[in-house]
């Protein structure tokens, strides 16, 4: 096959077209975003948002690493994992400086990566926090019994007519020897702090 022409040695339009086509190969990584269709099946909005955020971050890192490796290969022939490291350091805005773009186009793309990260990551985080805020505190909790065969008392009906503290004092009184007893209250409304 053909090799990628070095940017400094591009002398014809054929070399330029070949250079661009090789660069467009990096966009194949964006096909991973098709996985987002699977995330629609996730019913919990917070879980879906976390999975979507992770997918977006992984694709960002891989895509930016591939672009930077392509742009800087003639000057810095690092392996792909080094460019993944560079992308993570750049996206998180740490910027150690041990790997830095040397070409003018590489620097321009690096500035775009930084600007894109400054805008995109806070937007994703805000969307996640908004989803968490809209969800009930009790929607994500689960009950795990201490033992497999724990005894339960299911309490339903009008809970305002009888004083519940007195009922629970009597239910869990030490004379009843019900140490592994669990009480479950069913209310028509979501629980409150009161």
mmCIF file of C-alpha atoms in Angstrom:
data_model
loop_
_atom_site.group_PDB
_atom_site.id
_atom_site.type_symbol
_atom_site.label_atom_id
_atom_site.label_comp_id
_atom_site.label_asym_id
_atom_site.label_seq_id
_atom_site.Cartn_x
_atom_site.Cartn_y
_atom_site.Cartn_z
ATOM 1 C CA UNK A 1 0.000 0.000 0.000
ATOM 2 C CA UNK A 2 0.791 3.639 -0.056
ATOM 3 C CA UNK A 3 2.353 5.439 2.867
ATOM 4 C CA UNK A 4 1.179 8.699 4.329
ATOM 5 C CA UNK A 5 3.041 11.610 2.765
ATOM 6 C CA UNK A 6 4.886 13.867 5.176
ATOM 7 C CA UNK A 7 3.291 17.307 5.426
ATOM 8 C CA UNK A 8 6.500 19.111 4.566
ATOM 9 C CA UNK A 9 6.981 16.975 1.422
ATOM 10 C CA UNK A 10 3.526 17.417 -0.133
ATOM 11 C CA UNK A 11 4.237 18.648 -3.646
ATOM 12 C CA UNK A 12 1.177 17.702 -5.665
ATOM 13 C CA UNK A 13 -2.584 17.687 -5.297
ATOM 14 C CA UNK A 14 -2.506 13.865 -5.322
ATOM 15 C CA UNK A 15 -0.262 13.875 -2.247
ATOM 16 C CA UNK A 16 -2.608 16.358 -0.553
ATOM 17 C CA UNK A 17 -5.678 14.222 -1.322
ATOM 18 C CA UNK A 18 -3.886 11.120 -0.056
ATOM 19 C CA UNK A 19 -2.873 12.973 3.113
ATOM 20 C CA UNK A 20 -6.478 14.065 3.773
ATOM 21 C CA UNK A 21 -7.861 10.569 3.087
ATOM 22 C CA UNK A 22 -5.430 9.031 5.575
ATOM 23 C CA UNK A 23 -6.482 11.690 8.077
ATOM 24 C CA UNK A 24 -10.154 10.875 7.583
ATOM 25 C CA UNK A 25 -9.436 7.300 8.686
ATOM 26 C CA UNK A 26 -9.440 8.648 12.232
ATOM 27 C CA UNK A 27 -13.164 9.394 11.903
ATOM 28 C CA UNK A 28 -13.850 5.639 11.964
ATOM 29 C CA UNK A 29 -13.531 5.904 15.730
ATOM 30 C CA UNK A 30 -16.701 7.994 15.731
ATOM 31 C CA UNK A 31 -18.661 4.867 14.757
ATOM 32 C CA UNK A 32 -18.466 3.917 18.421
ATOM 33 C CA UNK A 33 -21.148 6.536 19.017
ATOM 34 C CA UNK A 34 -23.631 4.048 17.528
ATOM 35 C CA UNK A 35 -23.544 2.349 20.918
ATOM 36 C CA UNK A 36 -25.685 5.275 22.104
ATOM 37 C CA UNK A 37 -28.686 3.472 20.559
ATOM 38 C CA UNK A 38 -28.206 0.704 23.116
ATOM 39 C CA UNK A 39 -28.206 3.257 25.930
ATOM 40 C CA UNK A 40 -31.791 4.178 25.063
ATOM 41 C CA UNK A 41 -32.829 0.812 26.544
ATOM 42 C CA UNK A 42 -31.481 1.891 29.949
ATOM 43 C CA UNK A 43 -34.520 2.975 31.946
ATOM 44 C CA UNK A 44 -32.769 4.830 34.761
ATOM 45 C CA UNK A 45 -32.018 8.366 33.479
ATOM 46 C CA UNK A 46 -29.021 8.842 35.777
ATOM 47 C CA UNK A 47 -27.473 5.522 34.762
ATOM 48 C CA UNK A 48 -28.103 6.350 31.099
ATOM 49 C CA UNK A 49 -26.452 9.751 31.493
ATOM 50 C CA UNK A 50 -23.398 8.245 33.231
ATOM 51 C CA UNK A 51 -23.010 5.632 30.483
ATOM 52 C CA UNK A 52 -23.431 8.263 27.766
ATOM 53 C CA UNK A 53 -20.880 10.513 29.453
ATOM 54 C CA UNK A 54 -18.355 7.660 29.665
ATOM 55 C CA UNK A 55 -18.943 6.756 26.018
ATOM 56 C CA UNK A 56 -18.473 10.366 24.920
ATOM 57 C CA UNK A 57 -15.266 10.742 26.921
ATOM 58 C CA UNK A 58 -13.796 7.493 25.576
ATOM 59 C CA UNK A 59 -14.630 8.471 21.993
ATOM 60 C CA UNK A 60 -13.205 11.968 22.545
ATOM 61 C CA UNK A 61 -9.931 10.562 23.861
ATOM 62 C CA UNK A 62 -9.560 8.003 21.067
ATOM 63 C CA UNK A 63 -10.569 10.428 18.313
ATOM 64 C CA UNK A 64 -8.318 13.252 19.478
ATOM 65 C CA UNK A 65 -5.430 10.817 19.992
ATOM 66 C CA UNK A 66 -5.844 9.495 16.440
ATOM 67 C CA UNK A 67 -6.010 12.994 14.960
ATOM 68 C CA UNK A 68 -2.934 14.156 16.872
ATOM 69 C CA UNK A 69 -0.963 11.035 15.981
ATOM 70 C CA UNK A 70 -1.787 11.598 12.321
ATOM 71 C CA UNK A 71 -0.887 15.299 12.398
ATOM 72 C CA UNK A 72 2.326 14.906 14.394
ATOM 73 C CA UNK A 73 3.615 11.570 13.053
ATOM 74 C CA UNK A 74 6.206 13.124 10.767
ATOM 75 C CA UNK A 75 7.713 15.144 13.627
ATOM 76 C CA UNK A 76 6.933 12.921 16.630
ATOM 77 C CA UNK A 77 6.463 9.249 15.679
ATOM 78 C CA UNK A 78 4.995 8.223 19.067
ATOM 79 C CA UNK A 79 2.867 5.138 19.525
ATOM 80 C CA UNK A 80 -0.911 5.470 19.778
ATOM 81 C CA UNK A 81 -0.969 4.887 23.546
ATOM 82 C CA UNK A 82 1.285 7.936 24.005
ATOM 83 C CA UNK A 83 -1.219 10.037 22.077
ATOM 84 C CA UNK A 84 -4.030 8.622 24.237
ATOM 85 C CA UNK A 85 -2.067 9.842 27.246
ATOM 86 C CA UNK A 86 -1.669 13.230 25.543
ATOM 87 C CA UNK A 87 -5.424 13.404 24.809
ATOM 88 C CA UNK A 88 -6.352 12.575 28.418
ATOM 89 C CA UNK A 89 -3.915 15.163 29.773
ATOM 90 C CA UNK A 90 -5.229 17.758 27.324
ATOM 91 C CA UNK A 91 -8.937 17.026 27.852
ATOM 92 C CA UNK A 92 -8.564 17.164 31.629
ATOM 93 C CA UNK A 93 -6.717 20.478 31.197
ATOM 94 C CA UNK A 94 -3.722 19.254 33.191
ATOM 95 C CA UNK A 95 -1.153 19.844 30.460
ATOM 96 C CA UNK A 96 2.077 18.318 31.786
ATOM 97 C CA UNK A 97 3.979 19.411 28.688
ATOM 98 C CA UNK A 98 5.987 16.212 28.238
ATOM 99 C CA UNK A 99 4.214 15.604 24.906
ATOM 100 C CA UNK A 100 3.294 18.744 23.022
ATOM 101 C CA UNK A 101 2.417 19.351 19.373
ATOM 102 C CA UNK A 102 5.289 20.701 17.328
ATOM 103 C CA UNK A 103 3.567 21.496 14.003
ATOM 104 C CA UNK A 104 1.434 24.604 13.555
ATOM 105 C CA UNK A 105 -1.588 22.561 12.495
ATOM 106 C CA UNK A 106 -1.107 20.233 15.471
ATOM 107 C CA UNK A 107 -1.098 23.234 17.817
ATOM 108 C CA UNK A 108 -4.256 24.605 16.211
ATOM 109 C CA UNK A 109 -6.021 21.262 16.655
ATOM 110 C CA UNK A 110 -4.741 21.099 20.235
ATOM 111 C CA UNK A 111 -6.295 24.516 20.940
ATOM 112 C CA UNK A 112 -9.559 23.236 19.439
ATOM 113 C CA UNK A 113 -9.394 20.149 21.704
ATOM 114 C CA UNK A 114 -8.942 22.363 24.756
ATOM 115 C CA UNK A 115 -11.811 24.681 23.761
ATOM 116 C CA UNK A 116 -14.040 21.709 22.935
ATOM 117 C CA UNK A 117 -13.260 20.128 26.324
ATOM 118 C CA UNK A 118 -13.928 23.358 28.228
ATOM 119 C CA UNK A 119 -17.389 23.542 26.663
ATOM 120 C CA UNK A 120 -18.388 19.880 26.381
ATOM 121 C CA UNK A 121 -17.374 18.327 29.706
ATOM 122 C CA UNK A 122 -19.171 20.892 31.916
ATOM 123 C CA UNK A 123 -22.270 20.520 29.710
ATOM 124 C CA UNK A 124 -22.254 16.751 30.203
ATOM 125 C CA UNK A 125 -21.677 17.154 33.940
ATOM 126 C CA UNK A 126 -24.506 19.682 34.248
ATOM 127 C CA UNK A 127 -26.834 17.332 32.383
ATOM 128 C CA UNK A 128 -25.877 14.512 34.761
ATOM 129 C CA UNK A 129 -26.493 16.654 37.856
ATOM 130 C CA UNK A 130 -29.823 17.823 36.433
ATOM 131 C CA UNK A 131 -30.879 14.200 35.932
ATOM 132 C CA UNK A 132 -29.800 13.355 39.478
ATOM 133 C CA UNK A 133 -31.699 16.332 40.885
ATOM 134 C CA UNK A 134 -34.914 15.400 39.089
ATOM 135 C CA UNK A 135 -34.785 11.857 40.376
ATOM 136 C CA UNK A 136 -36.236 10.938 43.741
ATOM 137 C CA UNK A 137 -33.777 10.209 46.516
ATOM 138 C CA UNK A 138 -35.606 6.941 47.112
ATOM 139 C CA UNK A 139 -35.634 5.797 43.477
ATOM 140 C CA UNK A 140 -32.039 4.535 43.616
ATOM 141 C CA UNK A 141 -32.172 2.821 47.017
ATOM 142 C CA UNK A 142 -32.587 -0.911 47.346
ATOM 143 C CA UNK A 143 -33.427 -3.085 50.304
ATOM 144 C CA UNK A 144 -30.950 -5.823 51.150
ATOM 145 C CA UNK A 145 -32.078 -8.095 53.964
ATOM 146 C CA UNK A 146 -29.493 -9.245 56.481
ATOM 147 C CA UNK A 147 -30.472 -12.880 56.018
ATOM 148 C CA UNK A 148 -32.254 -14.674 53.209
ATOM 149 C CA UNK A 149 -35.154 -15.684 55.406
ATOM 150 C CA UNK A 150 -35.855 -12.488 57.298
ATOM 151 C CA UNK A 151 -39.397 -11.884 58.535
ATOM 152 C CA UNK A 152 -41.348 -8.895 57.274
ATOM 153 C CA UNK A 153 -44.413 -7.049 58.418
ATOM 154 C CA UNK A 154 -46.151 -5.146 55.648
ATOM 155 C CA UNK A 155 -48.032 -2.100 56.908
ATOM 156 C CA UNK A 156 -50.497 -0.412 54.589
ATOM 157 C CA UNK A 157 -53.609 1.661 54.986
ATOM 158 C CA UNK A 158 -54.227 5.021 56.599
ATOM 159 C CA UNK A 159 -51.059 5.773 58.539
ATOM 160 C CA UNK A 160 -52.375 9.043 59.916
ATOM 161 C CA UNK A 161 -55.085 7.435 62.038
ATOM 162 C CA UNK A 162 -52.737 5.562 64.374
ATOM 163 C CA UNK A 163 -49.562 6.913 65.965
ATOM 164 C CA UNK A 164 -46.721 5.011 64.267
ATOM 165 C CA UNK A 165 -44.087 5.448 67.016
ATOM 166 C CA UNK A 166 -46.367 3.716 69.525
ATOM 167 C CA UNK A 167 -47.093 0.947 66.999
ATOM 168 C CA UNK A 168 -43.364 0.374 66.354
ATOM 169 C CA UNK A 169 -42.555 0.380 70.080
ATOM 170 C CA UNK A 170 -45.088 -2.391 70.559
ATOM 171 C CA UNK A 171 -44.040 -4.299 67.416
ATOM 172 C CA UNK A 172 -40.339 -4.324 68.250
ATOM 173 C CA UNK A 173 -40.714 -4.722 72.016
ATOM 174 C CA UNK A 174 -38.110 -7.043 73.517
ATOM 175 C CA UNK A 175 -40.797 -9.349 74.943
ATOM 176 C CA UNK A 176 -41.811 -10.355 71.396
ATOM 177 C CA UNK A 177 -38.416 -11.878 70.597
ATOM 178 C CA UNK A 178 -38.620 -10.688 67.009
ATOM 179 C CA UNK A 179 -35.015 -9.611 66.531
ATOM 180 C CA UNK A 180 -34.935 -10.300 62.783
ATOM 181 C CA UNK A 181 -38.248 -8.602 62.041
ATOM 182 C CA UNK A 182 -38.401 -5.923 59.325
ATOM 183 C CA UNK A 183 -41.302 -3.501 58.890
ATOM 184 C CA UNK A 184 -42.239 -2.144 55.473
ATOM 185 C CA UNK A 185 -44.557 0.868 55.239
ATOM 186 C CA UNK A 186 -46.542 1.469 52.061
ATOM 187 C CA UNK A 187 -47.526 5.075 51.455
ATOM 188 C CA UNK A 188 -49.363 6.463 48.444
ATOM 189 C CA UNK A 189 -46.888 9.378 48.289
ATOM 190 C CA UNK A 190 -43.111 9.613 48.222
ATOM 191 C CA UNK A 191 -41.489 9.625 51.672
ATOM 192 C CA UNK A 192 -40.630 12.911 53.278
ATOM 193 C CA UNK A 193 -38.027 13.928 55.827
ATOM 194 C CA UNK A 194 -40.727 14.661 58.423
#
